[in-house]
């Protein structure tokens, strides 16, 4: 019979949720966490966690590998960021399964080495383990769209008067100029 270590965290004060490789050698670790907004630093002042992050899954060693860790599960969280077009709040829900692999940092870390396709999809860890909060932060950041918009039809801000064109249409007409030809226009005069 297989035994699993179970991590259950709700309402954490500090977000230290370690996964130690030595413990994974004995048995997999299952986790079910609910992390309140503000507990994870997303390293972006314009990005906010709007509700609790809920994640459930399992961490285990990959059979036949040297300390390679597989973390899989499901995460759901509502994120919020400033819209890239109009600067109003944009709701960005993340609700998906994840399947991530991590390997210990090898010799020569930090120097330039060639990375194969397999390693390009791999995360790395140091000091004998991972922090679940770091894993979840990384996944959420990668799951977010590159362009964060409040809605696909967002009209953005007028480049002339600064009016949010979603709230009110302005009568401004932005003149398109190509400054690369400005020197030639001066010669013509």
Short mmCIF file of N, CA and C in Angstrom, two decimals:
data_model
loop_
_atom_site.label_atom_id
_atom_site.label_comp_id
_atom_site.label_asym_id
_atom_site.label_seq_id
_atom_site.Cartn_x
_atom_site.Cartn_y
_atom_site.Cartn_z
N UNK A 1 0.84 -1.20 0.00
CA UNK A 1 0.00 0.00 0.00
C UNK A 1 0.87 1.24 0.00
N UNK A 2 0.51 2.20 -0.85
CA UNK A 2 1.25 3.45 -0.96
C UNK A 2 0.72 4.48 0.01
N UNK A 3 1.60 5.15 0.70
CA UNK A 3 1.20 6.24 1.61
C UNK A 3 1.56 7.56 0.98
N UNK A 4 0.74 8.54 1.21
CA UNK A 4 1.04 9.87 0.68
C UNK A 4 1.06 10.87 1.82
N UNK A 5 1.90 11.87 1.66
CA UNK A 5 1.93 12.98 2.61
C UNK A 5 0.91 13.98 2.11
N UNK A 6 0.09 14.52 2.99
CA UNK A 6 -0.99 15.41 2.59
C UNK A 6 -0.77 16.79 3.17
N UNK A 7 -0.72 17.78 2.30
CA UNK A 7 -0.58 19.17 2.73
C UNK A 7 -1.94 19.82 2.60
N UNK A 8 -2.47 20.34 3.68
CA UNK A 8 -3.75 21.04 3.60
C UNK A 8 -3.58 22.39 4.27
N UNK A 9 -3.69 23.44 3.49
CA UNK A 9 -3.45 24.78 4.01
C UNK A 9 -4.61 25.67 3.61
N UNK A 10 -5.22 26.32 4.57
CA UNK A 10 -6.23 27.34 4.26
C UNK A 10 -5.94 28.53 5.15
N UNK A 11 -6.08 29.71 4.59
CA UNK A 11 -5.87 30.94 5.36
C UNK A 11 -4.46 31.07 5.89
N UNK A 12 -3.46 30.74 5.09
CA UNK A 12 -2.08 30.80 5.53
C UNK A 12 -1.67 32.24 5.81
N UNK A 13 -0.85 32.41 6.85
CA UNK A 13 -0.33 33.73 7.17
C UNK A 13 0.89 34.03 6.32
N UNK A 14 1.80 33.06 6.22
CA UNK A 14 2.93 33.19 5.31
C UNK A 14 2.82 32.04 4.34
N UNK A 15 3.26 32.25 3.16
CA UNK A 15 3.04 31.26 2.11
C UNK A 15 4.26 30.37 1.93
N UNK A 16 4.68 29.68 2.99
CA UNK A 16 5.78 28.74 2.91
C UNK A 16 5.18 27.33 2.84
N UNK A 17 5.19 26.77 1.65
CA UNK A 17 4.62 25.44 1.44
C UNK A 17 5.69 24.58 0.79
N UNK A 18 6.65 24.10 1.59
CA UNK A 18 7.79 23.39 1.00
C UNK A 18 7.44 21.97 0.54
N UNK A 19 8.09 21.57 -0.55
CA UNK A 19 8.03 20.20 -1.03
C UNK A 19 9.48 19.73 -1.05
N UNK A 20 9.83 18.81 -0.16
CA UNK A 20 11.19 18.33 -0.04
C UNK A 20 11.38 17.04 -0.84
N UNK A 21 12.45 17.00 -1.63
CA UNK A 21 12.72 15.84 -2.46
C UNK A 21 12.97 14.61 -1.60
N UNK A 22 13.64 14.76 -0.47
CA UNK A 22 13.91 13.62 0.41
C UNK A 22 12.61 12.97 0.90
N UNK A 23 11.60 13.76 1.16
CA UNK A 23 10.31 13.21 1.58
C UNK A 23 9.59 12.55 0.41
N UNK A 24 9.79 13.08 -0.81
CA UNK A 24 9.17 12.48 -1.99
C UNK A 24 9.79 11.12 -2.31
N UNK A 25 11.04 10.90 -1.86
CA UNK A 25 11.66 9.60 -2.05
C UNK A 25 10.91 8.53 -1.27
N UNK A 26 10.29 8.92 -0.16
CA UNK A 26 9.52 7.98 0.66
C UNK A 26 8.11 7.78 0.13
N UNK A 27 7.49 8.89 -0.27
CA UNK A 27 6.10 8.81 -0.74
C UNK A 27 5.72 10.11 -1.44
N UNK A 28 4.74 10.06 -2.35
CA UNK A 28 4.27 11.29 -3.00
C UNK A 28 3.61 12.23 -1.98
N UNK A 29 3.52 13.49 -2.35
CA UNK A 29 2.86 14.49 -1.50
C UNK A 29 1.64 15.01 -2.23
N UNK A 30 0.48 14.83 -1.64
CA UNK A 30 -0.73 15.42 -2.20
C UNK A 30 -0.95 16.76 -1.52
N UNK A 31 -1.51 17.70 -2.25
CA UNK A 31 -1.76 19.02 -1.67
C UNK A 31 -3.13 19.51 -2.08
N UNK A 32 -3.72 20.27 -1.19
CA UNK A 32 -4.96 20.99 -1.44
C UNK A 32 -4.84 22.28 -0.66
N UNK A 33 -4.69 23.38 -1.39
CA UNK A 33 -4.42 24.67 -0.75
C UNK A 33 -5.41 25.72 -1.20
N UNK A 34 -5.64 26.65 -0.33
CA UNK A 34 -6.39 27.87 -0.65
C UNK A 34 -5.56 29.02 -0.12
N UNK A 35 -5.08 29.84 -1.04
CA UNK A 35 -4.15 30.91 -0.68
C UNK A 35 -4.83 32.25 -0.91
N UNK A 36 -4.90 33.03 0.14
CA UNK A 36 -5.58 34.33 0.10
C UNK A 36 -4.82 35.34 -0.75
N UNK A 37 -5.54 36.33 -1.30
CA UNK A 37 -4.86 37.40 -2.05
C UNK A 37 -3.80 38.08 -1.18
N UNK A 38 -2.68 38.42 -1.78
CA UNK A 38 -1.60 39.08 -1.06
C UNK A 38 -0.56 38.14 -0.49
N UNK A 39 -0.83 36.85 -0.46
CA UNK A 39 0.12 35.89 0.10
C UNK A 39 1.21 35.52 -0.90
N UNK A 40 0.93 35.61 -2.19
CA UNK A 40 1.92 35.31 -3.22
C UNK A 40 2.29 36.61 -3.92
N UNK A 41 3.58 36.86 -4.05
CA UNK A 41 4.06 38.03 -4.76
C UNK A 41 4.23 37.66 -6.23
N UNK A 42 3.45 38.28 -7.11
CA UNK A 42 3.50 37.97 -8.54
C UNK A 42 4.54 38.80 -9.28
N UNK A 43 5.32 39.59 -8.56
CA UNK A 43 6.45 40.33 -9.12
C UNK A 43 6.05 41.31 -10.22
N UNK A 44 4.81 41.80 -10.17
CA UNK A 44 4.30 42.75 -11.15
C UNK A 44 3.30 43.65 -10.42
N UNK A 45 3.64 44.92 -10.27
CA UNK A 45 2.79 45.85 -9.53
C UNK A 45 1.42 46.03 -10.17
N UNK A 46 1.30 45.75 -11.47
CA UNK A 46 0.03 45.93 -12.17
C UNK A 46 -0.85 44.69 -12.14
N UNK A 47 -0.39 43.62 -11.50
CA UNK A 47 -1.11 42.35 -11.46
C UNK A 47 -1.53 42.06 -10.02
N UNK A 48 -2.82 41.74 -9.85
CA UNK A 48 -3.35 41.49 -8.52
C UNK A 48 -4.15 40.19 -8.49
N UNK A 49 -4.08 39.50 -7.36
CA UNK A 49 -4.91 38.32 -7.15
C UNK A 49 -6.23 38.82 -6.59
N UNK A 50 -7.33 38.62 -7.33
CA UNK A 50 -8.63 39.19 -6.95
C UNK A 50 -9.44 38.29 -6.03
N UNK A 51 -9.08 37.04 -5.91
CA UNK A 51 -9.80 36.11 -5.05
C UNK A 51 -8.84 35.02 -4.60
N UNK A 52 -9.33 34.09 -3.79
CA UNK A 52 -8.44 33.04 -3.31
C UNK A 52 -7.95 32.14 -4.45
N UNK A 53 -6.71 31.73 -4.34
CA UNK A 53 -6.14 30.76 -5.28
C UNK A 53 -6.38 29.39 -4.69
N UNK A 54 -7.03 28.53 -5.46
CA UNK A 54 -7.30 27.17 -5.00
C UNK A 54 -6.54 26.21 -5.89
N UNK A 55 -5.79 25.31 -5.26
CA UNK A 55 -5.02 24.33 -6.02
C UNK A 55 -5.08 22.99 -5.33
N UNK A 56 -5.15 21.97 -6.13
CA UNK A 56 -5.19 20.60 -5.61
C UNK A 56 -4.36 19.75 -6.55
N UNK A 57 -3.52 18.88 -5.99
CA UNK A 57 -2.70 18.06 -6.86
C UNK A 57 -1.77 17.15 -6.11
N UNK A 58 -0.72 16.77 -6.82
CA UNK A 58 0.20 15.77 -6.30
C UNK A 58 1.62 16.07 -6.78
N UNK A 59 2.59 15.91 -5.89
CA UNK A 59 4.00 16.03 -6.22
C UNK A 59 4.64 14.68 -6.01
N UNK A 60 5.44 14.24 -6.98
CA UNK A 60 6.09 12.93 -6.87
C UNK A 60 7.38 12.92 -7.67
N UNK A 61 8.26 11.99 -7.31
CA UNK A 61 9.47 11.81 -8.08
C UNK A 61 9.15 11.03 -9.34
N UNK A 62 9.82 11.38 -10.42
CA UNK A 62 9.65 10.67 -11.68
C UNK A 62 10.47 9.39 -11.59
N UNK A 63 9.85 8.25 -11.83
CA UNK A 63 10.52 6.97 -11.75
C UNK A 63 11.67 6.90 -12.75
N UNK A 64 12.80 6.39 -12.31
CA UNK A 64 13.95 6.22 -13.18
C UNK A 64 14.75 7.48 -13.42
N UNK A 65 14.47 8.55 -12.70
CA UNK A 65 15.21 9.79 -12.88
C UNK A 65 15.98 10.11 -11.61
N UNK A 66 16.90 11.04 -11.72
CA UNK A 66 17.66 11.46 -10.55
C UNK A 66 17.04 12.73 -9.99
N UNK A 67 16.18 12.57 -9.02
CA UNK A 67 15.55 13.68 -8.30
C UNK A 67 14.71 14.60 -9.18
N UNK A 68 14.18 14.09 -10.28
CA UNK A 68 13.28 14.89 -11.11
C UNK A 68 11.89 14.83 -10.48
N UNK A 69 11.28 15.97 -10.28
CA UNK A 69 10.00 16.08 -9.60
C UNK A 69 8.90 16.42 -10.61
N UNK A 70 7.79 15.73 -10.49
CA UNK A 70 6.61 16.03 -11.31
C UNK A 70 5.53 16.56 -10.38
N UNK A 71 5.00 17.72 -10.71
CA UNK A 71 3.91 18.31 -9.93
C UNK A 71 2.75 18.52 -10.89
N UNK A 72 1.65 17.89 -10.58
CA UNK A 72 0.47 18.02 -11.43
C UNK A 72 -0.76 18.25 -10.56
N UNK A 73 -1.74 18.90 -11.17
CA UNK A 73 -2.94 19.20 -10.42
C UNK A 73 -3.82 20.19 -11.16
N UNK A 74 -4.62 20.90 -10.40
CA UNK A 74 -5.55 21.87 -10.96
C UNK A 74 -5.46 23.15 -10.12
N UNK A 75 -5.49 24.29 -10.80
CA UNK A 75 -5.45 25.57 -10.11
C UNK A 75 -6.56 26.46 -10.65
N UNK A 76 -7.19 27.21 -9.76
CA UNK A 76 -8.18 28.20 -10.17
C UNK A 76 -7.99 29.45 -9.32
N UNK A 77 -8.00 30.59 -10.02
CA UNK A 77 -7.83 31.87 -9.34
C UNK A 77 -8.31 32.96 -10.29
N UNK A 78 -8.87 34.00 -9.73
CA UNK A 78 -9.22 35.19 -10.51
C UNK A 78 -8.13 36.22 -10.30
N UNK A 79 -7.50 36.59 -11.39
CA UNK A 79 -6.46 37.62 -11.35
C UNK A 79 -7.04 38.90 -11.94
N UNK A 80 -6.41 40.00 -11.63
CA UNK A 80 -6.85 41.30 -12.15
C UNK A 80 -5.61 42.10 -12.51
N UNK A 81 -5.67 42.78 -13.65
CA UNK A 81 -4.57 43.63 -14.09
C UNK A 81 -5.15 44.86 -14.77
N UNK A 82 -4.31 45.87 -14.95
CA UNK A 82 -4.74 47.04 -15.70
C UNK A 82 -4.81 46.65 -17.17
N UNK A 83 -5.90 47.00 -17.83
CA UNK A 83 -6.07 46.71 -19.25
C UNK A 83 -4.95 47.40 -20.03
N UNK A 84 -4.33 46.67 -20.94
CA UNK A 84 -3.25 47.24 -21.75
C UNK A 84 -3.73 48.33 -22.69
N UNK A 85 -5.01 48.41 -22.97
CA UNK A 85 -5.54 49.42 -23.90
C UNK A 85 -6.14 50.63 -23.20
N UNK A 86 -6.95 50.39 -22.15
CA UNK A 86 -7.68 51.51 -21.53
C UNK A 86 -7.31 51.76 -20.06
N UNK A 87 -6.52 50.91 -19.47
CA UNK A 87 -6.05 51.01 -18.08
C UNK A 87 -7.13 50.74 -17.03
N UNK A 88 -8.33 50.34 -17.44
CA UNK A 88 -9.36 49.93 -16.50
C UNK A 88 -9.03 48.52 -16.00
N UNK A 89 -9.60 48.10 -14.86
CA UNK A 89 -9.32 46.74 -14.38
C UNK A 89 -9.79 45.68 -15.39
N UNK A 90 -8.95 44.69 -15.61
CA UNK A 90 -9.27 43.58 -16.51
C UNK A 90 -9.27 42.29 -15.68
N UNK A 91 -10.37 41.56 -15.72
CA UNK A 91 -10.49 40.29 -14.99
C UNK A 91 -9.86 39.19 -15.84
N UNK A 92 -8.97 38.42 -15.23
CA UNK A 92 -8.24 37.37 -15.93
C UNK A 92 -8.35 36.06 -15.16
N UNK A 93 -9.38 35.27 -15.43
CA UNK A 93 -9.52 34.01 -14.69
C UNK A 93 -8.54 32.95 -15.19
N UNK A 94 -7.98 32.20 -14.26
CA UNK A 94 -7.15 31.04 -14.58
C UNK A 94 -7.83 29.85 -13.94
N UNK A 95 -8.18 28.86 -14.72
CA UNK A 95 -8.85 27.66 -14.22
C UNK A 95 -8.44 26.50 -15.12
N UNK A 96 -7.35 25.84 -14.75
CA UNK A 96 -6.85 24.79 -15.63
C UNK A 96 -5.97 23.78 -14.90
N UNK A 97 -5.74 22.67 -15.57
CA UNK A 97 -4.85 21.64 -15.07
C UNK A 97 -3.42 22.01 -15.41
N UNK A 98 -2.49 21.54 -14.60
CA UNK A 98 -1.08 21.75 -14.88
C UNK A 98 -0.32 20.44 -14.66
N UNK A 99 0.77 20.30 -15.38
CA UNK A 99 1.64 19.13 -15.29
C UNK A 99 3.05 19.64 -15.53
N UNK A 100 3.81 19.84 -14.45
CA UNK A 100 5.10 20.50 -14.51
C UNK A 100 6.22 19.58 -14.03
N UNK A 101 7.39 19.74 -14.60
CA UNK A 101 8.55 18.94 -14.23
C UNK A 101 9.68 19.84 -13.77
N UNK A 102 10.39 19.39 -12.73
CA UNK A 102 11.50 20.15 -12.17
C UNK A 102 12.68 19.21 -11.96
N UNK A 103 13.87 19.76 -12.17
CA UNK A 103 15.11 19.01 -12.03
C UNK A 103 16.03 19.84 -11.16
N UNK A 104 16.93 19.18 -10.38
CA UNK A 104 17.89 19.98 -9.59
C UNK A 104 18.82 20.76 -10.49
N UNK A 105 19.26 21.91 -10.01
CA UNK A 105 20.19 22.75 -10.76
C UNK A 105 21.48 21.98 -10.94
N UNK A 106 22.00 21.94 -12.15
CA UNK A 106 23.22 21.19 -12.45
C UNK A 106 24.46 22.05 -12.27
N UNK A 107 25.61 21.41 -12.35
CA UNK A 107 26.89 22.13 -12.32
C UNK A 107 26.91 23.14 -13.47
N UNK A 108 27.53 24.26 -13.24
CA UNK A 108 27.64 25.26 -14.29
C UNK A 108 26.42 26.15 -14.39
N UNK A 109 25.52 26.08 -13.41
CA UNK A 109 24.33 26.93 -13.44
C UNK A 109 24.75 28.39 -13.47
N UNK A 110 24.14 29.14 -14.33
CA UNK A 110 24.45 30.56 -14.46
C UNK A 110 25.37 30.85 -15.62
N UNK A 111 26.11 29.84 -16.06
CA UNK A 111 26.95 30.05 -17.25
C UNK A 111 26.14 29.66 -18.48
N UNK A 112 26.59 30.12 -19.63
CA UNK A 112 25.86 29.83 -20.86
C UNK A 112 26.14 28.40 -21.30
N UNK A 113 25.07 27.62 -21.40
CA UNK A 113 25.17 26.25 -21.90
C UNK A 113 24.03 26.01 -22.86
N UNK A 114 24.22 25.07 -23.75
CA UNK A 114 23.16 24.74 -24.70
C UNK A 114 22.07 23.95 -24.00
N UNK A 115 20.83 24.32 -24.24
CA UNK A 115 19.69 23.66 -23.61
C UNK A 115 18.91 22.92 -24.69
N UNK A 116 18.65 21.65 -24.44
CA UNK A 116 17.89 20.86 -25.40
C UNK A 116 16.40 21.14 -25.28
N UNK A 117 15.62 20.62 -26.23
CA UNK A 117 14.16 20.83 -26.23
C UNK A 117 13.53 20.32 -24.94
N UNK A 118 14.00 19.18 -24.45
CA UNK A 118 13.43 18.60 -23.23
C UNK A 118 13.64 19.52 -22.04
N UNK A 119 14.85 20.09 -21.93
CA UNK A 119 15.15 20.97 -20.81
C UNK A 119 14.47 22.33 -20.91
N UNK A 120 14.10 22.74 -22.11
CA UNK A 120 13.42 24.02 -22.28
C UNK A 120 12.05 23.99 -21.62
N UNK A 121 11.47 22.82 -21.49
CA UNK A 121 10.16 22.66 -20.84
C UNK A 121 10.28 22.34 -19.36
N UNK A 122 11.49 22.36 -18.84
CA UNK A 122 11.78 21.92 -17.48
C UNK A 122 12.05 23.11 -16.57
N UNK A 123 11.58 23.03 -15.34
CA UNK A 123 11.94 24.01 -14.33
C UNK A 123 13.07 23.44 -13.50
N UNK A 124 13.73 24.28 -12.72
CA UNK A 124 14.85 23.82 -11.91
C UNK A 124 14.67 24.26 -10.47
N UNK A 125 15.25 23.49 -9.55
CA UNK A 125 15.16 23.83 -8.13
C UNK A 125 16.52 23.67 -7.48
N UNK A 126 16.67 24.33 -6.33
CA UNK A 126 17.90 24.27 -5.54
C UNK A 126 17.56 23.87 -4.12
N UNK A 127 18.58 23.56 -3.36
CA UNK A 127 18.45 23.33 -1.92
C UNK A 127 17.50 22.19 -1.56
N UNK A 128 17.42 21.17 -2.39
CA UNK A 128 16.69 19.96 -2.02
C UNK A 128 15.18 20.03 -2.07
N UNK A 129 14.62 21.05 -2.69
CA UNK A 129 13.17 21.09 -2.77
C UNK A 129 12.62 22.32 -3.45
N UNK A 130 11.31 22.40 -3.45
CA UNK A 130 10.59 23.49 -4.09
C UNK A 130 9.59 24.09 -3.12
N UNK A 131 9.21 25.32 -3.39
CA UNK A 131 8.11 25.95 -2.66
C UNK A 131 6.87 25.86 -3.55
N UNK A 132 5.81 25.28 -3.03
CA UNK A 132 4.58 25.15 -3.81
C UNK A 132 4.07 26.51 -4.26
N UNK A 133 4.20 27.52 -3.42
CA UNK A 133 3.75 28.87 -3.79
C UNK A 133 4.51 29.38 -5.02
N UNK A 134 5.80 29.08 -5.11
CA UNK A 134 6.60 29.49 -6.28
C UNK A 134 6.13 28.77 -7.53
N UNK A 135 5.84 27.48 -7.39
CA UNK A 135 5.36 26.69 -8.52
C UNK A 135 4.03 27.25 -9.02
N UNK A 136 3.12 27.54 -8.10
CA UNK A 136 1.80 28.07 -8.47
C UNK A 136 1.92 29.46 -9.09
N UNK A 137 2.78 30.31 -8.53
CA UNK A 137 2.99 31.65 -9.10
C UNK A 137 3.49 31.53 -10.54
N UNK A 138 4.49 30.68 -10.75
CA UNK A 138 5.05 30.49 -12.09
C UNK A 138 3.97 30.02 -13.06
N UNK A 139 3.15 29.07 -12.63
CA UNK A 139 2.13 28.55 -13.54
C UNK A 139 1.09 29.63 -13.87
N UNK A 140 0.64 30.35 -12.86
CA UNK A 140 -0.37 31.40 -13.08
C UNK A 140 0.18 32.46 -14.04
N UNK A 141 1.41 32.89 -13.85
CA UNK A 141 2.00 33.91 -14.73
C UNK A 141 2.10 33.41 -16.17
N UNK A 142 2.45 32.14 -16.34
CA UNK A 142 2.54 31.59 -17.69
C UNK A 142 1.17 31.35 -18.32
N UNK A 143 0.16 31.16 -17.50
CA UNK A 143 -1.19 30.90 -18.01
C UNK A 143 -1.91 32.19 -18.43
N UNK A 144 -1.44 33.33 -17.98
CA UNK A 144 -2.08 34.60 -18.32
C UNK A 144 -1.78 34.98 -19.77
N UNK A 145 -2.71 35.69 -20.41
CA UNK A 145 -2.45 36.12 -21.79
C UNK A 145 -1.35 37.17 -21.85
N UNK A 146 -0.65 37.21 -22.98
CA UNK A 146 0.41 38.21 -23.15
C UNK A 146 -0.16 39.63 -23.14
N UNK A 147 -1.29 39.82 -23.83
CA UNK A 147 -1.95 41.12 -23.83
C UNK A 147 -3.15 41.02 -22.91
N UNK A 148 -3.14 41.82 -21.87
CA UNK A 148 -4.20 41.79 -20.86
C UNK A 148 -5.20 42.89 -21.17
N UNK A 149 -6.39 42.48 -21.62
CA UNK A 149 -7.42 43.45 -21.99
C UNK A 149 -8.70 43.17 -21.21
N UNK A 150 -9.46 44.23 -20.96
CA UNK A 150 -10.72 44.10 -20.22
C UNK A 150 -11.76 43.35 -21.04
N UNK A 151 -11.72 43.55 -22.36
CA UNK A 151 -12.58 42.82 -23.30
C UNK A 151 -11.94 42.94 -24.68
N UNK A 152 -12.21 41.99 -25.53
CA UNK A 152 -11.60 41.98 -26.86
C UNK A 152 -11.97 43.22 -27.67
N UNK A 153 -13.16 43.76 -27.44
CA UNK A 153 -13.62 44.92 -28.20
C UNK A 153 -13.18 46.26 -27.58
N UNK A 154 -12.28 46.22 -26.60
CA UNK A 154 -11.82 47.45 -25.94
C UNK A 154 -11.24 48.42 -26.97
N UNK A 155 -11.70 49.68 -26.91
CA UNK A 155 -11.26 50.70 -27.86
C UNK A 155 -10.02 51.45 -27.38
N UNK A 156 -9.68 51.31 -26.11
CA UNK A 156 -8.48 51.94 -25.57
C UNK A 156 -8.64 53.41 -25.26
N UNK A 157 -7.53 54.07 -25.06
CA UNK A 157 -7.48 55.49 -24.73
C UNK A 157 -7.11 56.28 -25.98
N UNK A 158 -7.76 57.41 -26.16
CA UNK A 158 -7.45 58.30 -27.28
C UNK A 158 -6.02 58.82 -27.11
N UNK A 159 -5.18 58.68 -28.13
CA UNK A 159 -3.79 59.15 -28.01
C UNK A 159 -3.67 60.68 -28.02
N UNK A 160 -4.76 61.38 -28.39
CA UNK A 160 -4.71 62.84 -28.45
C UNK A 160 -5.17 63.46 -27.14
N UNK A 161 -6.40 63.10 -26.70
CA UNK A 161 -6.97 63.75 -25.51
C UNK A 161 -6.93 62.89 -24.24
N UNK A 162 -6.65 61.60 -24.37
CA UNK A 162 -6.57 60.73 -23.19
C UNK A 162 -7.90 60.19 -22.70
N UNK A 163 -8.97 60.42 -23.42
CA UNK A 163 -10.31 59.94 -23.05
C UNK A 163 -10.37 58.42 -23.24
N UNK A 164 -11.01 57.74 -22.28
CA UNK A 164 -11.27 56.30 -22.42
C UNK A 164 -12.39 56.17 -23.45
N UNK A 165 -12.08 55.64 -24.62
CA UNK A 165 -13.05 55.57 -25.71
C UNK A 165 -14.13 54.52 -25.49
N UNK A 166 -14.01 53.71 -24.45
CA UNK A 166 -15.09 52.78 -24.10
C UNK A 166 -16.22 53.52 -23.38
N UNK A 167 -15.87 54.62 -22.71
CA UNK A 167 -16.85 55.39 -21.94
C UNK A 167 -17.48 56.51 -22.76
N UNK A 168 -16.67 57.12 -23.63
CA UNK A 168 -17.17 58.25 -24.42
C UNK A 168 -16.34 58.37 -25.69
N UNK A 169 -17.04 58.49 -26.81
CA UNK A 169 -16.33 58.71 -28.07
C UNK A 169 -15.88 60.15 -28.14
N UNK A 170 -14.66 60.34 -28.57
CA UNK A 170 -14.16 61.71 -28.74
C UNK A 170 -14.09 62.01 -30.23
N UNK A 171 -13.95 63.25 -30.56
CA UNK A 171 -13.91 63.67 -31.96
C UNK A 171 -12.48 63.91 -32.44
N UNK A 172 -11.50 63.47 -31.66
CA UNK A 172 -10.10 63.69 -32.03
C UNK A 172 -9.73 62.83 -33.23
N UNK A 173 -8.82 63.37 -34.00
CA UNK A 173 -8.27 62.63 -35.15
C UNK A 173 -6.76 62.62 -35.00
N UNK A 174 -6.23 61.48 -34.77
CA UNK A 174 -4.78 61.36 -34.63
C UNK A 174 -4.15 61.41 -36.01
N UNK A 175 -3.23 62.33 -36.18
CA UNK A 175 -2.56 62.45 -37.46
C UNK A 175 -1.38 61.49 -37.47
N UNK A 176 -1.38 60.62 -38.44
CA UNK A 176 -0.31 59.65 -38.55
C UNK A 176 0.83 60.27 -39.33
N UNK A 177 1.97 60.36 -38.69
CA UNK A 177 3.15 60.92 -39.35
C UNK A 177 4.28 59.92 -39.25
N UNK A 178 5.15 60.00 -40.21
CA UNK A 178 6.33 59.14 -40.22
C UNK A 178 7.54 60.06 -40.09
N UNK A 179 8.10 60.13 -38.89
CA UNK A 179 9.20 61.05 -38.60
C UNK A 179 10.49 60.72 -39.35
N UNK A 180 10.56 59.55 -39.93
CA UNK A 180 11.78 59.18 -40.66
C UNK A 180 11.99 60.08 -41.87
N UNK A 181 10.93 60.68 -42.41
CA UNK A 181 11.01 61.52 -43.60
C UNK A 181 11.05 63.02 -43.25
N UNK A 182 11.08 63.37 -42.00
CA UNK A 182 11.04 64.77 -41.59
C UNK A 182 12.24 65.55 -42.12
N UNK A 183 13.42 64.95 -42.13
CA UNK A 183 14.62 65.64 -42.62
C UNK A 183 14.50 65.96 -44.10
N UNK A 184 13.93 65.07 -44.89
CA UNK A 184 13.76 65.33 -46.32
C UNK A 184 12.74 66.42 -46.57
N UNK A 185 11.70 66.50 -45.76
CA UNK A 185 10.71 67.57 -45.90
C UNK A 185 11.35 68.92 -45.64
N UNK A 186 12.28 68.97 -44.71
CA UNK A 186 12.95 70.24 -44.38
C UNK A 186 13.84 70.68 -45.56
N UNK A 187 14.45 69.73 -46.27
CA UNK A 187 15.30 70.06 -47.42
C UNK A 187 14.46 70.62 -48.56
N UNK A 188 13.24 70.14 -48.70
CA UNK A 188 12.34 70.54 -49.77
C UNK A 188 11.94 72.00 -49.60
N UNK A 189 11.87 72.49 -48.38
CA UNK A 189 11.44 73.87 -48.09
C UNK A 189 12.56 74.76 -48.34
#
